[in-house]
PDB file of C-alpha atoms in Angstrom:
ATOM      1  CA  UNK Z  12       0.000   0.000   0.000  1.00 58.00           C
ATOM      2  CA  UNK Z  13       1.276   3.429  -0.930  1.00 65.00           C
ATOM      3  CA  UNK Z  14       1.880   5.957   1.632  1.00 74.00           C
ATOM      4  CA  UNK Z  15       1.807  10.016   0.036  1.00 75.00           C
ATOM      5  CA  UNK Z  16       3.476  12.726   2.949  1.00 77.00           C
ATOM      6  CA  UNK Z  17       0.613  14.833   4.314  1.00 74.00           C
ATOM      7  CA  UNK Z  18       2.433  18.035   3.726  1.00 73.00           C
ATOM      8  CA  UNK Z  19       3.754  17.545   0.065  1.00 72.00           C
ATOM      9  CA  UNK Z  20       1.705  14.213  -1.127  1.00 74.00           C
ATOM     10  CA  UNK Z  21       5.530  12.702  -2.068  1.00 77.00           C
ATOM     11  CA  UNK Z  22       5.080   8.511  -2.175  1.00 80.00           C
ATOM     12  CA  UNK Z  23       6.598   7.205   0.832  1.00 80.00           C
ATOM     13  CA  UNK Z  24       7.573   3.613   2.567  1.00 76.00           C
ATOM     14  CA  UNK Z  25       5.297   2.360   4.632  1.00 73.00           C
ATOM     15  CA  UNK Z  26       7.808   2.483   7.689  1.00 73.00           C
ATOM     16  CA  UNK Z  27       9.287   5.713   6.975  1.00 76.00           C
ATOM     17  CA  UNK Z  28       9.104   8.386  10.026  1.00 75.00           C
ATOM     18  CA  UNK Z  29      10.201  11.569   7.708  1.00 75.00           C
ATOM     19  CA  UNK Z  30       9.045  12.485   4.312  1.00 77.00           C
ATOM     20  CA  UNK Z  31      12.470  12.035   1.860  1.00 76.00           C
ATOM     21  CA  UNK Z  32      11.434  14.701  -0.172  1.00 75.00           C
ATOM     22  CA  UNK Z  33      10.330  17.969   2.147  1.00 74.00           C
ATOM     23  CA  UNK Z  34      11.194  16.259   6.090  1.00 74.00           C
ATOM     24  CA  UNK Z  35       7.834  16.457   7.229  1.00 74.00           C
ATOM     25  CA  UNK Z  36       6.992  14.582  10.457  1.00 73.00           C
ATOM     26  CA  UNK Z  37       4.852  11.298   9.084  1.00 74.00           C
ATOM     27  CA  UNK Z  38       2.499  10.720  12.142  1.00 67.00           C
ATOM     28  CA  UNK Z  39       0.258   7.969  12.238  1.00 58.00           C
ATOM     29  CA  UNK Z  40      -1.630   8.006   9.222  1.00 54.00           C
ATOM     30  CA  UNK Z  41      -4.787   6.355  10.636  1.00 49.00           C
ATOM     31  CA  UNK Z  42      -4.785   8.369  14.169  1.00 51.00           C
ATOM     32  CA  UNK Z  43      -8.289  10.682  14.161  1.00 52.00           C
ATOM     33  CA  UNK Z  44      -7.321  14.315  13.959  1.00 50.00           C
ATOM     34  CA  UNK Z  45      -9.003  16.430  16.634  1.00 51.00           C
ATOM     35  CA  UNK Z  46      -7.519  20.214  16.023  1.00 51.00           C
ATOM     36  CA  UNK Z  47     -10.091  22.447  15.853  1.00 50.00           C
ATOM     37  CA  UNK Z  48      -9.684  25.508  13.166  1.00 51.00           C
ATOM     38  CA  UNK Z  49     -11.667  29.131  13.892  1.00 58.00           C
ATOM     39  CA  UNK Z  50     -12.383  29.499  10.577  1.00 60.00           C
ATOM     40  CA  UNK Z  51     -12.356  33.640   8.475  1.00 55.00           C
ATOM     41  CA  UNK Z  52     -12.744  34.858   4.902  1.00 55.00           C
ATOM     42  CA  UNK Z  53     -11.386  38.145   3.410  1.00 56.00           C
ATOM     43  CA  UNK Z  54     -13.643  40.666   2.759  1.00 60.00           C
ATOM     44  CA  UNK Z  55     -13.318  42.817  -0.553  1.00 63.00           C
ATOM     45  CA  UNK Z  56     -11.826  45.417   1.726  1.00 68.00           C
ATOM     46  CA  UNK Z  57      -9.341  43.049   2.785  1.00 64.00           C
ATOM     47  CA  UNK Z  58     -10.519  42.972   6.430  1.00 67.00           C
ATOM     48  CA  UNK Z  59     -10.911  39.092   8.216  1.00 59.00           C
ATOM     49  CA  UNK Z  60     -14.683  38.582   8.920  1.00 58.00           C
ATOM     50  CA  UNK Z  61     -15.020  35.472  10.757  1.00 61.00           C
ATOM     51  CA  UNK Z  62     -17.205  32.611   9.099  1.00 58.00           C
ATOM     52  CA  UNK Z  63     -20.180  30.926  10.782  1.00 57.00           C
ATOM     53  CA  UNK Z  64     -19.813  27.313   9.596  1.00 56.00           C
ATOM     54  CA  UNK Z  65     -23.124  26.340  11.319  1.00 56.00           C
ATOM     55  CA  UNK Z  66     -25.130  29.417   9.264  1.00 53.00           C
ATOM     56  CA  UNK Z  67     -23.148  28.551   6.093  1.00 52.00           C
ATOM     57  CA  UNK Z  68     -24.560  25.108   6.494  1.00 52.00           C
ATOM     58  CA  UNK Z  69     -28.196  25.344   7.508  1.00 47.00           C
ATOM     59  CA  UNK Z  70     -28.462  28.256   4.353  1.00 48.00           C
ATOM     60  CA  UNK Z  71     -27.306  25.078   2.038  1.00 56.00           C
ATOM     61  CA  UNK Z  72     -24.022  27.151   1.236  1.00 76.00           C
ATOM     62  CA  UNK Z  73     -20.453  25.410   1.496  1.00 88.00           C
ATOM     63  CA  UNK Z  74     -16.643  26.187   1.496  1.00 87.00           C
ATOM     64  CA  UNK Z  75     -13.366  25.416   1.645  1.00 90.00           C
ATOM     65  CA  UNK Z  76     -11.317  25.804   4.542  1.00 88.00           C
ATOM     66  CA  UNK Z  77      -7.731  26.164   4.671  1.00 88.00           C
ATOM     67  CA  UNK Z  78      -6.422  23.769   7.534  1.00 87.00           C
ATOM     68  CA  UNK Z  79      -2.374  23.299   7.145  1.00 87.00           C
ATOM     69  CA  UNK Z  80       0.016  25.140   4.993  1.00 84.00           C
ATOM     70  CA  UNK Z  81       1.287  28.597   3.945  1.00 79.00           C
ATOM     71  CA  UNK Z  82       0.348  30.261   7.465  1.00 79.00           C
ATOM     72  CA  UNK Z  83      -2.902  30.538   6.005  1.00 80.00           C
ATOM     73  CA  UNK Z  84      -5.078  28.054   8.862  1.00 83.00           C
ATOM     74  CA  UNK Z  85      -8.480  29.203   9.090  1.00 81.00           C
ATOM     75  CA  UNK Z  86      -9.020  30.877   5.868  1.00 83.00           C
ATOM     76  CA  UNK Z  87     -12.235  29.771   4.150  1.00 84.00           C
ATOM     77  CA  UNK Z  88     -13.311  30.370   0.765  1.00 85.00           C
ATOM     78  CA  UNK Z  89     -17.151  30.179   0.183  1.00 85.00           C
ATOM     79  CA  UNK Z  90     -18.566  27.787  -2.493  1.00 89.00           C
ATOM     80  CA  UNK Z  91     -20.944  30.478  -4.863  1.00 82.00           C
ATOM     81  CA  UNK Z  92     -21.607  30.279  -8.264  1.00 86.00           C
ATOM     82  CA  UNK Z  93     -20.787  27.514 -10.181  1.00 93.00           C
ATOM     83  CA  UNK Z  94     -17.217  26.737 -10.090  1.00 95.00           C
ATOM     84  CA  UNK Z  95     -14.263  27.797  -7.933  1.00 95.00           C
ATOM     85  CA  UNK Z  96     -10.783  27.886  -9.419  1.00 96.00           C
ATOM     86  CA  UNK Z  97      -7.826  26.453  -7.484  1.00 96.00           C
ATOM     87  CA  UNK Z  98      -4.090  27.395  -8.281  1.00 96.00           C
ATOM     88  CA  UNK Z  99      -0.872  29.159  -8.542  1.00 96.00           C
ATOM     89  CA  UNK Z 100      -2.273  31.490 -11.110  1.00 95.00           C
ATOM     90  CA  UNK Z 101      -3.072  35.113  -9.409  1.00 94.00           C
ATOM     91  CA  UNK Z 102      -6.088  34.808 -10.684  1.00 95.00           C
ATOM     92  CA  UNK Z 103      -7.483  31.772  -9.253  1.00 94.00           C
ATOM     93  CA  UNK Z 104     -10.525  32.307  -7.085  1.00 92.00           C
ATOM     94  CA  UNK Z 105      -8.050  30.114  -4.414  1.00 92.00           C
ATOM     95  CA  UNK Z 106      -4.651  31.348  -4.824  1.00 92.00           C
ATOM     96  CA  UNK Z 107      -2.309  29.252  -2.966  1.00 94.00           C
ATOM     97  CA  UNK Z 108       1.243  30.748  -3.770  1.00 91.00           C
ATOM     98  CA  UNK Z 109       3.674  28.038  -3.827  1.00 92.00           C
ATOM     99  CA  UNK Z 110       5.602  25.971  -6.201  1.00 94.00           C
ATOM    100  CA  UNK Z 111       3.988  22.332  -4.966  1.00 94.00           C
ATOM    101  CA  UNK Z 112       0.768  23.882  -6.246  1.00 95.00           C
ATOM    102  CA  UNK Z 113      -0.052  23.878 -10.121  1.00 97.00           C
ATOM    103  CA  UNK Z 114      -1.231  27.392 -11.534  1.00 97.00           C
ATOM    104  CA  UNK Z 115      -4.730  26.085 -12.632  1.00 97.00           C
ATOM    105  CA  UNK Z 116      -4.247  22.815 -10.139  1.00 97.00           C
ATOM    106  CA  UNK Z 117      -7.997  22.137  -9.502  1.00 97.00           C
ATOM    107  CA  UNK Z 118     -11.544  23.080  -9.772  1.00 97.00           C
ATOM    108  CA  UNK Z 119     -14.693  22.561  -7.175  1.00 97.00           C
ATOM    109  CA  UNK Z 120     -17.909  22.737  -9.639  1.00 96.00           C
ATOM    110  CA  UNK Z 121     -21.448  22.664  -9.134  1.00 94.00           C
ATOM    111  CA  UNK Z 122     -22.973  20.124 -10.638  1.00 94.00           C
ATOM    112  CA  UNK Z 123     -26.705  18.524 -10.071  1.00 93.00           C
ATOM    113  CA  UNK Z 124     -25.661  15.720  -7.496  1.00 92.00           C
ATOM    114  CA  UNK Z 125     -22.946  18.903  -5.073  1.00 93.00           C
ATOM    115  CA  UNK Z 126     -19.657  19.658  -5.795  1.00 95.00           C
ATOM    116  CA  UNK Z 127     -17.004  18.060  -7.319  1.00 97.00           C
ATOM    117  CA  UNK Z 128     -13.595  18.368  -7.279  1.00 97.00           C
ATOM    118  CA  UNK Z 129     -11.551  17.852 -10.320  1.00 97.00           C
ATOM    119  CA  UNK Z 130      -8.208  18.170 -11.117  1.00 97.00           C
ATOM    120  CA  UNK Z 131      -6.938  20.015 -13.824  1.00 97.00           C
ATOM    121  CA  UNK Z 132      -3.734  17.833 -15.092  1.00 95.00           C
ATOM    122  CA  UNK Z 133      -1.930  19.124 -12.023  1.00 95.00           C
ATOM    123  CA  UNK Z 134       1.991  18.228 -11.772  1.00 94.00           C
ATOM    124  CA  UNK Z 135       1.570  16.910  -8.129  1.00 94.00           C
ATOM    125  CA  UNK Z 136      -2.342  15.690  -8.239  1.00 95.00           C
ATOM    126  CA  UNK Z 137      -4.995  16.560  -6.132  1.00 96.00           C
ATOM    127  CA  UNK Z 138      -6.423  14.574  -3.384  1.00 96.00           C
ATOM    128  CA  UNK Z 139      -9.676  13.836  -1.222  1.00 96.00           C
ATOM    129  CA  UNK Z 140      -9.075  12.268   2.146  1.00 94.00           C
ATOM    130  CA  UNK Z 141      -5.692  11.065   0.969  1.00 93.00           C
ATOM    131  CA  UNK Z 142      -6.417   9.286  -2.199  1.00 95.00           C
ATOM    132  CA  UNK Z 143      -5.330  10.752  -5.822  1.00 96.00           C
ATOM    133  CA  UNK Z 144      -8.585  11.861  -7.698  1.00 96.00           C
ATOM    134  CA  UNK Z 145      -9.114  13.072 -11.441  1.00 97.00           C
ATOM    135  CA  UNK Z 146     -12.712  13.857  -9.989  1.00 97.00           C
ATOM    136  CA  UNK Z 147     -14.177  13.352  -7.038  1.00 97.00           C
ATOM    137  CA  UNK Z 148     -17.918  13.950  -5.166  1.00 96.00           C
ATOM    138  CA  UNK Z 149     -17.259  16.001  -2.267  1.00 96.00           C
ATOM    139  CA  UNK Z 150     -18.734  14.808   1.078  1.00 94.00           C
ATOM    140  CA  UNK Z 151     -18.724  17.057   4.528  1.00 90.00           C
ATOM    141  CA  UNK Z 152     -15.788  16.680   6.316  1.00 90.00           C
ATOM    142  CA  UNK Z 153     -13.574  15.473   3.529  1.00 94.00           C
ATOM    143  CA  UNK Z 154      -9.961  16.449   3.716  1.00 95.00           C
ATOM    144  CA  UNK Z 155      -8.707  18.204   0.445  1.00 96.00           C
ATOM    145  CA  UNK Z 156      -4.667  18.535  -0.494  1.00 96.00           C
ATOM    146  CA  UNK Z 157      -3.269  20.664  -2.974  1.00 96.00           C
ATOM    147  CA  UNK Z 158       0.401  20.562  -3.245  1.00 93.00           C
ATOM    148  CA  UNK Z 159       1.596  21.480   0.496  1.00 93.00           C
ATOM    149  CA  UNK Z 160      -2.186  22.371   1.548  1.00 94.00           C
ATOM    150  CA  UNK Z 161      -4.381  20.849   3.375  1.00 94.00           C
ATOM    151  CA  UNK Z 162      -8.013  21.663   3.162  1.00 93.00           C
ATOM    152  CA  UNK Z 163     -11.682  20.946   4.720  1.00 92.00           C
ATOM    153  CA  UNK Z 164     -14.514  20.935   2.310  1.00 93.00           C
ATOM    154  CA  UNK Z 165     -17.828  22.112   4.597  1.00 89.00           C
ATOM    155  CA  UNK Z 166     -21.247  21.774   2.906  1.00 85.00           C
ATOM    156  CA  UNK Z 167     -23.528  19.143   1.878  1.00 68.00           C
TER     157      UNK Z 167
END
């Protein structure tokens, strides 16, 4: 069974305590996670407005919440419209600046059964609670990595 680093998604041996590639700490993969995230967005102003997951929810909306990586914990990106681009490129509606991430790496789109995540072709490949995906249904609670970023998709 292949083992990918949390922090950079590099294959790994199964016994290995330290990533090869970036010399991140490889805890125990199947151990439960229990950190708890206060979760923001940036306003068009550029002030942090905290986000009320449990309103977000109940109104139907979702987002995606930045949990590890790039000092940006607890930034949340709100699922509207119909897709939501993912990548190095400035212009990505989730710019995540850094070289493990492709410029147009991913994109979360709407479609009639929730959202999706697909990747684009990405150098490093996306994942969904650890697994490589092309495309993938997203499900509450489902952990998200692009490149060196880890990420919580909240909805329905």
């Amino acid at each position: 069974m292949a083992v990918h680093c949390p922090e950079c998604g590099f294959v790994v041996g199964e016994a290995a305590n330290f990533c090869p590639k970036c010399g991140a700490y490889l805890a125990d993969m199947t151990a439960p996670v229990e950190a708890t995230t206060a979760t923001y967005h940036l306003q068009d102003s550029g002030e942090i407005a905290a986000l009320d997951v449990a309103a977000l929810q109940q109104a139907g909306g979702a987002a995606l919440v930045v949990r590890a990586g790039g000092g940006r914990e607890g930034e949340s990106v709100p699922l509207t419209g119909e897709r939501v681009t993912i990548g190095r490129r400035p212009s990505s509606d989730l710019f995540l600046d850094d070289v493990t991430v492709s410029r147009d790496h991913a994109l979360v789109v709407s479609r009639a059964d929730g959202w999706h995540l697909d990747d684009l072709g990405s150098l490093n490949g996306t994942y969904v609670n650890r697994r490589r995906i092309d495309s993938a249904l997203l499900r509450d609670g489902d952990e998200v990595q692009v490149g060196k970023f880890k990420l919580t998709f909240l909805g329905h």
